[in-house]
CSV table of N, CA and C in Angstrom, one decimal:
chain,number,residue,atom,x,y,z
A,1,MET,N,96.7,-63.5,85.3
A,1,MET,CA,96.6,-64.8,85.9
A,1,MET,C,95.7,-65.7,85.1
A,2,ASN,N,96.1,-67.0,85.0
A,2,ASN,CA,95.2,-67.9,84.3
A,2,ASN,C,94.2,-68.5,85.3
A,3,ARG,N,93.4,-69.5,84.8
A,3,ARG,CA,92.3,-70.0,85.6
A,3,ARG,C,92.9,-70.9,86.8
A,4,LEU,N,94.1,-71.2,86.8
A,4,LEU,CA,94.7,-72.0,87.9
A,4,LEU,C,95.4,-71.0,88.9
A,5,GLY,N,95.2,-69.7,88.6
A,5,GLY,CA,95.8,-68.7,89.6
A,5,GLY,C,97.3,-68.5,89.4
A,6,LYS,N,97.8,-69.0,88.2
A,6,LYS,CA,99.2,-68.8,87.9
A,6,LYS,C,99.4,-67.7,86.8
A,7,THR,N,100.5,-67.0,86.9
A,7,THR,CA,100.8,-66.1,85.8
A,7,THR,C,101.3,-66.9,84.6
A,8,PRO,N,100.8,-66.5,83.4
A,8,PRO,CA,101.2,-67.2,82.2
A,8,PRO,C,102.7,-67.3,82.0
A,9,LEU,N,103.2,-68.4,81.6
A,9,LEU,CA,104.7,-68.7,81.5
A,9,LEU,C,105.3,-67.8,80.4
A,10,HIS,N,104.6,-67.3,79.4
A,10,HIS,CA,105.2,-66.5,78.4
A,10,HIS,C,105.4,-65.0,78.8
A,11,ASP,N,105.2,-64.7,80.1
A,11,ASP,CA,105.4,-63.4,80.6
A,11,ASP,C,106.7,-63.3,81.4
A,12,PRO,N,107.8,-62.9,80.8
A,12,PRO,CA,109.1,-62.9,81.5
A,12,PRO,C,109.0,-62.1,82.9
A,13,GLU,N,108.2,-61.2,83.0
A,13,GLU,CA,108.1,-60.4,84.2
A,13,GLU,C,107.6,-61.2,85.4
A,14,SER,N,106.9,-62.3,85.1
A,14,SER,CA,106.4,-63.2,86.2
A,14,SER,C,107.5,-63.9,86.9
A,15,ARG,N,108.7,-63.9,86.4
A,15,ARG,CA,109.9,-64.5,87.1
A,15,ARG,C,110.3,-63.7,88.3
A,16,LEU,N,109.9,-62.4,88.4
A,16,LEU,CA,110.4,-61.6,89.4
A,16,LEU,C,109.5,-61.5,90.6
A,17,SER,N,110.0,-61.0,91.7
A,17,SER,CA,109.2,-60.8,92.9
A,17,SER,C,109.5,-59.3,93.3
A,18,ASN,N,108.7,-58.9,94.3
A,18,ASN,CA,108.9,-57.5,94.9
A,18,ASN,C,110.3,-57.4,95.5
A,19,ASN,N,111.0,-58.5,95.8
A,19,ASN,CA,112.3,-58.4,96.4
A,19,ASN,C,113.4,-58.1,95.4
A,20,HIS,N,113.1,-58.2,94.1
A,20,HIS,CA,114.1,-57.8,93.1
A,20,HIS,C,114.2,-56.3,93.0
A,21,HIS,N,115.3,-55.8,92.7
A,21,HIS,CA,115.6,-54.4,92.6
A,21,HIS,C,114.6,-53.7,91.6
A,22,GLU,N,114.1,-52.6,91.9
A,22,GLU,CA,113.1,-51.9,91.1
A,22,GLU,C,113.6,-51.7,89.6
A,23,SER,N,114.9,-51.5,89.4
A,23,SER,CA,115.4,-51.3,88.1
A,23,SER,C,115.3,-52.6,87.3
A,24,LEU,N,115.5,-53.7,87.9
A,24,LEU,CA,115.4,-55.0,87.3
A,24,LEU,C,113.9,-55.2,86.9
A,25,ARG,N,113.0,-54.9,87.9
A,25,ARG,CA,111.6,-55.0,87.6
A,25,ARG,C,111.1,-54.1,86.5
A,26,LEU,N,111.7,-52.9,86.4
A,26,LEU,CA,111.3,-52.0,85.3
A,26,LEU,C,111.8,-52.6,84.0
A,27,TRP,N,113.0,-53.1,83.9
A,27,TRP,CA,113.6,-53.7,82.7
A,27,TRP,C,112.7,-54.8,82.2
A,28,MET,N,112.3,-55.7,83.1
A,28,MET,CA,111.4,-56.8,82.8
A,28,MET,C,110.1,-56.4,82.3
A,29,ARG,N,109.5,-55.3,82.9
A,29,ARG,CA,108.2,-54.7,82.4
A,29,ARG,C,108.4,-54.2,81.0
A,30,LEU,N,109.4,-53.5,80.7
A,30,LEU,CA,109.7,-53.0,79.4
A,30,LEU,C,109.8,-54.1,78.4
A,31,PHE,N,110.6,-55.1,78.8
A,31,PHE,CA,110.8,-56.3,77.9
A,31,PHE,C,109.5,-57.0,77.6
A,32,THR,N,108.7,-57.2,78.7
A,32,THR,CA,107.5,-58.0,78.5
A,32,THR,C,106.5,-57.2,77.6
A,33,CYS,N,106.4,-55.9,77.8
A,33,CYS,CA,105.6,-55.1,76.9
A,33,CYS,C,106.0,-55.2,75.4
A,34,THR,N,107.3,-55.1,75.2
A,34,THR,CA,107.9,-55.2,73.9
A,34,THR,C,107.5,-56.6,73.3
A,35,LEU,N,107.7,-57.7,74.1
A,35,LEU,CA,107.4,-59.0,73.6
A,35,LEU,C,105.9,-59.1,73.2
A,36,LEU,N,105.0,-58.6,74.1
A,36,LEU,CA,103.6,-58.7,73.8
A,36,LEU,C,103.2,-58.0,72.5
A,37,ILE,N,103.7,-56.8,72.4
A,37,ILE,CA,103.4,-56.0,71.1
A,37,ILE,C,104.0,-56.8,69.9
A,38,GLU,N,105.2,-57.2,70.0
A,38,GLU,CA,105.9,-57.9,68.9
A,38,GLU,C,105.1,-59.2,68.5
A,39,ARG,N,104.7,-59.9,69.5
A,39,ARG,CA,104.0,-61.2,69.2
A,39,ARG,C,102.7,-60.9,68.5
A,40,ARG,N,102.0,-59.8,68.9
A,40,ARG,CA,100.7,-59.4,68.2
A,40,ARG,C,101.0,-59.0,66.8
A,41,VAL,N,102.0,-58.2,66.6
A,41,VAL,CA,102.3,-57.7,65.3
A,41,VAL,C,102.7,-58.9,64.4
A,42,ARG,N,103.6,-59.8,64.9
A,42,ARG,CA,104.0,-61.0,64.1
A,42,ARG,C,102.7,-61.8,63.6
A,43,ALA,N,101.8,-62.0,64.6
A,43,ALA,CA,100.6,-62.8,64.3
A,43,ALA,C,99.8,-62.1,63.2
A,44,LYS,N,99.6,-60.8,63.4
A,44,LYS,CA,98.7,-60.1,62.4
A,44,LYS,C,99.4,-60.0,61.1
A,45,LEU,N,100.7,-59.8,61.0
A,45,LEU,CA,101.4,-59.8,59.7
A,45,LEU,C,101.2,-61.2,59.0
A,46,ARG,N,101.4,-62.2,59.8
A,46,ARG,CA,101.2,-63.6,59.2
A,46,ARG,C,99.8,-63.8,58.8
A,47,ASP,N,98.8,-63.5,59.6
A,47,ASP,CA,97.4,-63.8,59.3
A,47,ASP,C,96.8,-62.9,58.2
A,48,GLU,N,97.2,-61.7,58.2
A,48,GLU,CA,96.5,-60.7,57.3
A,48,GLU,C,97.3,-60.5,56.0
A,49,PHE,N,98.6,-60.8,56.0
A,49,PHE,CA,99.5,-60.5,54.8
A,49,PHE,C,100.3,-61.7,54.4
A,50,ALA,N,100.3,-62.8,55.2
A,50,ALA,CA,101.1,-63.9,54.9
A,50,ALA,C,102.6,-63.6,54.8
A,51,ILE,N,103.1,-62.7,55.7
A,51,ILE,CA,104.5,-62.3,55.7
A,51,ILE,C,105.0,-62.3,57.1
A,52,SER,N,106.3,-62.6,57.2
A,52,SER,CA,107.0,-62.6,58.5
A,52,SER,C,107.5,-61.2,58.9
A,53,LEU,N,107.7,-61.0,60.2
A,53,LEU,CA,108.2,-59.8,60.7
A,53,LEU,C,109.6,-59.4,60.1
A,54,PRO,N,110.5,-60.4,59.9
A,54,PRO,CA,111.8,-60.0,59.3
A,54,PRO,C,111.6,-59.6,57.9
A,55,ARG,N,110.7,-60.2,57.1
A,55,ARG,CA,110.5,-59.7,55.7
A,55,ARG,C,109.9,-58.3,55.7
A,56,PHE,N,108.9,-58.0,56.6
A,56,PHE,CA,108.3,-56.7,56.8
A,56,PHE,C,109.4,-55.7,57.1
A,57,ASP,N,110.3,-56.0,58.1
A,57,ASP,CA,111.4,-55.1,58.5
A,57,ASP,C,112.3,-54.8,57.4
A,58,LEU,N,112.7,-55.8,56.5
A,58,LEU,CA,113.5,-55.6,55.4
A,58,LEU,C,112.9,-54.6,54.4
A,59,MET,N,111.6,-54.9,54.1
A,59,MET,CA,110.8,-54.0,53.2
A,59,MET,C,110.7,-52.6,53.8
A,60,ALA,N,110.6,-52.4,55.1
A,60,ALA,CA,110.6,-51.1,55.8
A,60,ALA,C,111.9,-50.4,55.5
A,61,GLN,N,113.0,-51.1,55.6
A,61,GLN,CA,114.3,-50.4,55.4
A,61,GLN,C,114.4,-49.9,53.9
A,62,LEU,N,113.9,-50.7,53.0
A,62,LEU,CA,113.9,-50.4,51.6
A,62,LEU,C,112.9,-49.2,51.3
A,63,GLU,N,111.8,-49.2,52.0
A,63,GLU,CA,110.8,-48.1,51.8
A,63,GLU,C,111.5,-46.8,52.2
A,64,ARG,N,112.3,-46.8,53.2
A,64,ARG,CA,112.9,-45.6,53.7
A,64,ARG,C,114.1,-45.2,52.9
A,65,ASN,N,114.5,-46.1,52.0
A,65,ASN,CA,115.7,-45.8,51.1
A,65,ASN,C,115.3,-46.2,49.7
A,66,PRO,N,114.5,-45.4,49.0
A,66,PRO,CA,114.0,-45.8,47.7
A,66,PRO,C,115.0,-46.0,46.6
A,67,ARG,N,116.2,-45.5,46.8
A,67,ARG,CA,117.3,-45.8,45.8
A,67,ARG,C,117.9,-47.1,46.0
A,68,GLY,N,117.6,-47.8,47.1
A,68,GLY,CA,118.1,-49.1,47.4
A,68,GLY,C,119.2,-49.1,48.4
A,69,LEU,N,119.5,-50.3,48.9
A,69,LEU,CA,120.6,-50.5,49.9
A,69,LEU,C,121.4,-51.7,49.5
A,70,ARG,N,122.7,-51.7,49.7
A,70,ARG,CA,123.5,-52.9,49.5
A,70,ARG,C,123.1,-53.9,50.6
A,71,MET,N,123.4,-55.2,50.3
A,71,MET,CA,123.1,-56.3,51.2
A,71,MET,C,123.8,-56.0,52.5
A,72,ARG,N,125.0,-55.6,52.5
A,72,ARG,CA,125.8,-55.3,53.7
A,72,ARG,C,125.0,-54.3,54.6
A,73,GLU,N,124.5,-53.2,53.9
A,73,GLU,CA,123.8,-52.2,54.6
A,73,GLU,C,122.5,-52.7,55.3
A,74,LEU,N,121.8,-53.6,54.5
A,74,LEU,CA,120.6,-54.2,55.0
A,74,LEU,C,120.9,-55.0,56.3
A,75,SER,N,122.0,-55.8,56.2
A,75,SER,CA,122.4,-56.7,57.3
A,75,SER,C,122.7,-55.8,58.5
A,76,GLU,N,123.4,-54.7,58.3
A,76,GLU,CA,123.8,-53.9,59.5
A,76,GLU,C,122.5,-53.2,60.1
A,77,ARG,N,121.6,-52.7,59.2
A,77,ARG,CA,120.4,-52.1,59.7
A,77,ARG,C,119.5,-53.0,60.4
A,78,LEU,N,119.4,-54.2,59.9
A,78,LEU,CA,118.5,-55.2,60.5
A,78,LEU,C,119.2,-56.0,61.6
A,79,MET,N,120.5,-55.8,61.8
A,79,MET,CA,121.3,-56.5,62.8
A,79,MET,C,121.2,-58.0,62.7
A,80,VAL,N,121.3,-58.5,61.5
A,80,VAL,CA,121.3,-60.0,61.2
A,80,VAL,C,122.4,-60.3,60.3
A,81,THR,N,122.7,-61.6,60.1
A,81,THR,CA,123.8,-62.0,59.3
A,81,THR,C,123.5,-61.7,57.8
A,82,GLY,N,124.5,-61.7,57.0
A,82,GLY,CA,124.3,-61.5,55.6
A,82,GLY,C,123.5,-62.7,55.0
A,83,GLY,N,123.8,-63.9,55.5
A,83,GLY,CA,123.0,-65.0,55.0
A,83,GLY,C,121.5,-64.9,55.2
A,84,ASN,N,121.1,-64.4,56.4
A,84,ASN,CA,119.7,-64.1,56.7
A,84,ASN,C,119.1,-63.2,55.7
A,85,VAL,N,119.8,-62.1,55.4
A,85,VAL,CA,119.4,-61.0,54.5
A,85,VAL,C,119.2,-61.6,53.1
A,86,THR,N,120.2,-62.4,52.7
A,86,THR,CA,120.2,-63.0,51.4
A,86,THR,C,119.0,-63.9,51.2
A,87,GLY,N,118.7,-64.8,52.2
A,87,GLY,CA,117.5,-65.7,52.2
A,87,GLY,C,116.2,-64.9,52.1
A,88,ILE,N,116.1,-63.9,52.9
A,88,ILE,CA,114.8,-63.1,52.9
A,88,ILE,C,114.7,-62.4,51.5
A,89,THR,N,115.8,-61.8,51.1
A,89,THR,CA,115.8,-61.1,49.8
A,89,THR,C,115.5,-62.0,48.7
A,90,ASP,N,116.0,-63.2,48.6
A,90,ASP,CA,115.7,-64.2,47.6
A,90,ASP,C,114.2,-64.4,47.5
A,91,GLN,N,113.6,-64.6,48.7
A,91,GLN,CA,112.1,-64.9,48.8
A,91,GLN,C,111.4,-63.7,48.2
A,92,LEU,N,111.7,-62.5,48.6
A,92,LEU,CA,111.0,-61.3,48.1
A,92,LEU,C,111.2,-61.0,46.6
A,93,VAL,N,112.4,-61.4,46.1
A,93,VAL,CA,112.7,-61.2,44.7
A,93,VAL,C,111.8,-62.2,43.9
A,94,THR,N,111.7,-63.5,44.4
A,94,THR,CA,110.8,-64.5,43.8
A,94,THR,C,109.4,-64.0,43.7
A,95,GLU,N,108.9,-63.3,44.7
A,95,GLU,CA,107.5,-62.8,44.8
A,95,GLU,C,107.4,-61.5,44.0
A,96,GLY,N,108.4,-60.9,43.5
A,96,GLY,CA,108.3,-59.7,42.8
A,96,GLY,C,108.2,-58.5,43.6
A,97,LEU,N,108.5,-58.6,44.9
A,97,LEU,CA,108.4,-57.4,45.8
A,97,LEU,C,109.6,-56.6,45.9
A,98,VAL,N,110.8,-57.2,45.7
A,98,VAL,CA,112.0,-56.4,45.6
A,98,VAL,C,112.8,-56.8,44.4
A,99,GLU,N,113.8,-56.0,44.1
A,99,GLU,CA,114.7,-56.3,42.9
A,99,GLU,C,116.1,-56.0,43.3
A,100,ARG,N,117.0,-56.7,42.7
A,100,ARG,CA,118.5,-56.4,42.8
A,100,ARG,C,118.9,-55.7,41.6
A,101,ARG,N,119.6,-54.6,41.8
A,101,ARG,CA,120.2,-53.9,40.6
A,101,ARG,C,121.7,-53.8,40.8
A,102,PRO,N,122.4,-54.0,39.7
A,102,PRO,CA,123.9,-53.8,39.8
A,102,PRO,C,124.3,-52.4,40.2
A,103,ILE,N,125.3,-52.3,40.9
A,103,ILE,CA,125.9,-50.9,41.2
A,103,ILE,C,127.0,-50.7,40.3
A,104,PRO,N,126.9,-49.7,39.4
A,104,PRO,CA,127.8,-49.5,38.3
A,104,PRO,C,129.3,-49.4,38.8
A,105,GLU,N,129.5,-48.7,39.9
A,105,GLU,CA,130.9,-48.5,40.3
A,105,GLU,C,131.5,-49.7,41.1
A,106,ASP,N,130.7,-50.7,41.3
A,106,ASP,CA,131.2,-51.9,42.0
A,106,ASP,C,130.5,-53.1,41.4
A,107,ARG,N,131.2,-53.7,40.5
A,107,ARG,CA,130.6,-54.8,39.7
A,107,ARG,C,130.2,-56.0,40.5
A,108,ARG,N,130.7,-56.1,41.8
A,108,ARG,CA,130.4,-57.3,42.6
A,108,ARG,C,129.2,-57.0,43.5
A,109,ALA,N,128.8,-55.8,43.6
A,109,ALA,CA,127.7,-55.4,44.5
A,109,ALA,C,126.4,-55.1,43.8
A,110,PHE,N,125.3,-55.3,44.6
A,110,PHE,CA,124.0,-55.0,44.1
A,110,PHE,C,123.2,-54.2,45.1
A,111,ALA,N,122.4,-53.3,44.6
A,111,ALA,CA,121.5,-52.6,45.5
A,111,ALA,C,120.1,-53.3,45.4
A,112,VAL,N,119.5,-53.4,46.6
A,112,VAL,CA,118.2,-54.0,46.7
A,112,VAL,C,117.2,-52.9,46.9
A,113,ARG,N,116.1,-53.0,46.2
A,113,ARG,CA,115.1,-51.9,46.3
A,113,ARG,C,113.7,-52.5,46.1
A,114,LEU,N,112.7,-51.8,46.6
A,114,LEU,CA,111.3,-52.3,46.4
A,114,LEU,C,110.9,-52.1,45.0
A,115,THR,N,110.2,-53.0,44.4
A,115,THR,CA,109.5,-52.9,43.1
A,115,THR,C,108.3,-52.1,43.4
A,116,ALA,N,107.6,-51.7,42.3
A,116,ALA,CA,106.3,-51.0,42.4
A,116,ALA,C,105.3,-51.8,43.2
A,117,LYS,N,105.3,-53.1,42.8
A,117,LYS,CA,104.4,-54.1,43.5
A,117,LYS,C,104.8,-54.2,45.0
A,118,GLY,N,106.1,-54.2,45.3
A,118,GLY,CA,106.5,-54.2,46.7
A,118,GLY,C,106.2,-53.0,47.5
A,119,LYS,N,106.3,-51.8,46.8
A,119,LYS,CA,105.9,-50.6,47.4
A,119,LYS,C,104.4,-50.5,47.8
A,120,ARG,N,103.6,-51.0,46.9
A,120,ARG,CA,102.1,-51.0,47.1
A,120,ARG,C,101.8,-52.0,48.3
A,121,ALA,N,102.5,-53.2,48.2
A,121,ALA,CA,102.2,-54.2,49.3
A,121,ALA,C,102.7,-53.6,50.7
A,122,PHE,N,103.9,-53.0,50.7
A,122,PHE,CA,104.4,-52.5,51.9
A,122,PHE,C,103.5,-51.3,52.4
A,123,ASP,N,103.1,-50.5,51.6
A,123,ASP,CA,102.2,-49.3,52.0
A,123,ASP,C,101.0,-49.9,52.7
A,124,ALA,N,100.4,-50.9,52.2
A,124,ALA,CA,99.2,-51.5,52.8
A,124,ALA,C,99.5,-52.1,54.2
A,125,MET,N,100.7,-52.8,54.2
A,125,MET,CA,101.1,-53.4,55.5
A,125,MET,C,101.4,-52.4,56.5
A,126,ALA,N,102.1,-51.3,56.1
A,126,ALA,CA,102.5,-50.3,57.0
A,126,ALA,C,101.3,-49.6,57.6
A,127,ALA,N,100.3,-49.3,56.8
A,127,ALA,CA,99.1,-48.7,57.3
A,127,ALA,C,98.4,-49.6,58.3
A,128,ALA,N,98.3,-50.9,58.0
A,128,ALA,CA,97.7,-51.8,59.0
A,128,ALA,C,98.5,-51.9,60.3
A,129,HIS,N,99.8,-51.9,60.1
A,129,HIS,CA,100.7,-52.0,61.3
A,129,HIS,C,100.5,-50.8,62.2
A,130,GLU,N,100.4,-49.6,61.6
A,130,GLU,CA,100.1,-48.4,62.4
A,130,GLU,C,98.8,-48.5,63.1
A,131,ARG,N,97.8,-49.0,62.4
A,131,ARG,CA,96.4,-49.2,63.1
A,131,ARG,C,96.5,-50.1,64.2
A,132,TRP,N,97.2,-51.2,64.1
A,132,TRP,CA,97.4,-52.2,65.1
A,132,TRP,C,98.0,-51.6,66.4
A,133,VAL,N,99.1,-50.9,66.2
A,133,VAL,CA,99.8,-50.3,67.3
A,133,VAL,C,98.9,-49.3,68.0
A,134,ILE,N,98.2,-48.5,67.2
A,134,ILE,CA,97.3,-47.5,67.8
A,134,ILE,C,96.2,-48.2,68.6
A,135,GLU,N,95.7,-49.3,68.1
A,135,GLU,CA,94.7,-50.1,68.8
A,135,GLU,C,95.2,-50.7,70.1
A,136,MET,N,96.4,-51.2,70.0
A,136,MET,CA,97.0,-51.8,71.2
A,136,MET,C,97.3,-50.8,72.3
A,137,LEU,N,97.5,-49.6,72.0
A,137,LEU,CA,97.8,-48.6,73.0
A,137,LEU,C,96.6,-47.7,73.3
A,138,ALA,N,95.5,-48.0,72.7
A,138,ALA,CA,94.3,-47.2,72.9
A,138,ALA,C,93.8,-47.1,74.3
A,139,GLY,N,94.2,-48.0,75.1
A,139,GLY,CA,93.8,-47.9,76.5
A,139,GLY,C,94.5,-46.9,77.3
A,140,LEU,N,95.5,-46.2,76.8
A,140,LEU,CA,96.2,-45.1,77.4
A,140,LEU,C,95.6,-43.8,76.9
A,141,SER,N,95.5,-42.8,77.8
A,141,SER,CA,95.0,-41.5,77.4
A,141,SER,C,96.2,-40.8,76.6
A,142,ASP,N,95.8,-39.7,75.9
A,142,ASP,CA,96.9,-39.0,75.2
A,142,ASP,C,97.9,-38.5,76.2
A,143,SER,N,97.5,-38.1,77.4
A,143,SER,CA,98.4,-37.6,78.4
A,143,SER,C,99.3,-38.7,78.9
A,144,GLU,N,98.8,-39.9,79.1
A,144,GLU,CA,99.6,-41.1,79.5
A,144,GLU,C,100.6,-41.5,78.5
A,145,ARG,N,100.2,-41.5,77.2
A,145,ARG,CA,101.1,-41.8,76.1
A,145,ARG,C,102.2,-40.8,76.1
A,146,ASN,N,101.9,-39.5,76.2
A,146,ASN,CA,102.9,-38.4,76.1
A,146,ASN,C,103.9,-38.5,77.3
A,147,ARG,N,103.4,-38.8,78.5
A,147,ARG,CA,104.2,-39.0,79.7
A,147,ARG,C,105.1,-40.2,79.5
A,148,LEU,N,104.6,-41.3,79.1
A,148,LEU,CA,105.3,-42.5,78.9
A,148,LEU,C,106.4,-42.3,77.8
A,149,TYR,N,106.1,-41.6,76.8
A,149,TYR,CA,107.1,-41.3,75.7
A,149,TYR,C,108.2,-40.5,76.3
A,150,ALA,N,107.9,-39.5,77.0
A,150,ALA,CA,108.9,-38.6,77.6
A,150,ALA,C,109.8,-39.4,78.6
A,151,LEU,N,109.2,-40.3,79.4
A,151,LEU,CA,109.9,-41.1,80.4
A,151,LEU,C,110.8,-42.1,79.7
A,152,LEU,N,110.3,-42.7,78.7
A,152,LEU,CA,111.2,-43.6,77.9
A,152,LEU,C,112.3,-42.9,77.2
A,153,GLY,N,112.1,-41.7,76.8
A,153,GLY,CA,113.1,-40.9,76.2
A,153,GLY,C,114.2,-40.6,77.2
A,154,ARG,N,113.8,-40.4,78.5
A,154,ARG,CA,114.8,-40.2,79.6
A,154,ARG,C,115.5,-41.5,79.8
A,155,VAL,N,114.9,-42.6,79.8
A,155,VAL,CA,115.5,-43.9,80.0
A,155,VAL,C,116.6,-44.1,78.9
A,156,LYS,N,116.2,-43.8,77.6
A,156,LYS,CA,117.1,-43.9,76.5
A,156,LYS,C,118.3,-43.0,76.7
A,157,GLN,N,118.1,-41.8,77.1
A,157,GLN,CA,119.2,-40.8,77.3
A,157,GLN,C,120.1,-41.3,78.4
A,158,THR,N,119.6,-41.8,79.5
A,158,THR,CA,120.4,-42.3,80.6
A,158,THR,C,121.2,-43.5,80.3
A,159,VAL,N,120.6,-44.5,79.6
A,159,VAL,CA,121.3,-45.7,79.2
A,159,VAL,C,122.4,-45.3,78.2
A,160,SER,N,122.1,-44.5,77.2
A,160,SER,CA,123.1,-44.1,76.2
A,160,SER,C,124.2,-43.4,76.9
A,161,ALA,N,123.9,-42.5,77.8
A,161,ALA,CA,125.0,-41.7,78.5
A,161,ALA,C,125.9,-42.6,79.3
A,162,ARG,N,125.3,-43.6,80.0
A,162,ARG,CA,126.1,-44.5,80.8
A,162,ARG,C,127.0,-45.4,79.9
A,163,GLN,N,126.5,-45.8,78.7
A,163,GLN,CA,127.3,-46.5,77.8
A,163,GLN,C,128.5,-45.7,77.4
A,164,SER,N,128.3,-44.4,77.2
A,164,SER,CA,129.4,-43.5,76.7
A,164,SER,C,130.2,-43.0,77.8
A,165,GLY,N,129.8,-43.3,79.1
A,165,GLY,CA,130.6,-42.8,80.2
A,165,GLY,C,130.3,-41.3,80.6
A,166,ILE,N,129.2,-40.8,80.0
A,166,ILE,CA,128.8,-39.4,80.3
A,166,ILE,C,127.9,-39.4,81.5
A,167,SER,N,128.1,-38.4,82.4
A,167,SER,CA,127.2,-38.2,83.5
A,167,SER,C,125.9,-37.5,83.1
A,168,VAL,N,124.8,-38.0,83.6
A,168,VAL,CA,123.5,-37.4,83.3
A,168,VAL,C,122.8,-37.1,84.6
A,169,SER,N,122.5,-35.8,84.7
A,169,SER,CA,121.8,-35.4,86.0
A,169,SER,C,120.3,-35.7,85.9
A,170,GLY,N,119.6,-35.8,87.0
A,170,GLY,CA,118.2,-36.1,87.0
A,170,GLY,C,117.4,-35.0,86.4
A,171,ALA,N,116.2,-35.4,85.9
A,171,ALA,CA,115.4,-34.4,85.2
A,171,ALA,C,114.3,-34.0,86.1
């Protein structure tokens, strides 16, 4: 609550009351936690590394795939349009953090990969990112984190099974 006794407007969970179904309240709690963590990460990336979260995410995909990825693959993995990936990639190429290399068997396609400079920059950002997440969740005990991880795994399993039409029994 703020000094006026109202819940901050940026908290989506504040839209709900105890009269809402507990599943809806749970969803909004998960969503709010995700937003809070993402906002903090975005701000820290911007303040400490002068980089946006989408640029960091693109570099993370390339770090996991050192041989490079096609633009289409990046677009699919990041779940954004090809135009967005092209714009981000152009910026990172200009800064010397990624490079485009022709794919010999497809003259129209390019593989995008981190440069050595990009790898060093990403490694520093990834280490800081990990520290930030650890700090944000430091208020939970090891046991609480483990329980929450297991429960969220169960949520993931249940939601995935319902999408697939598979019946999942209670654990």
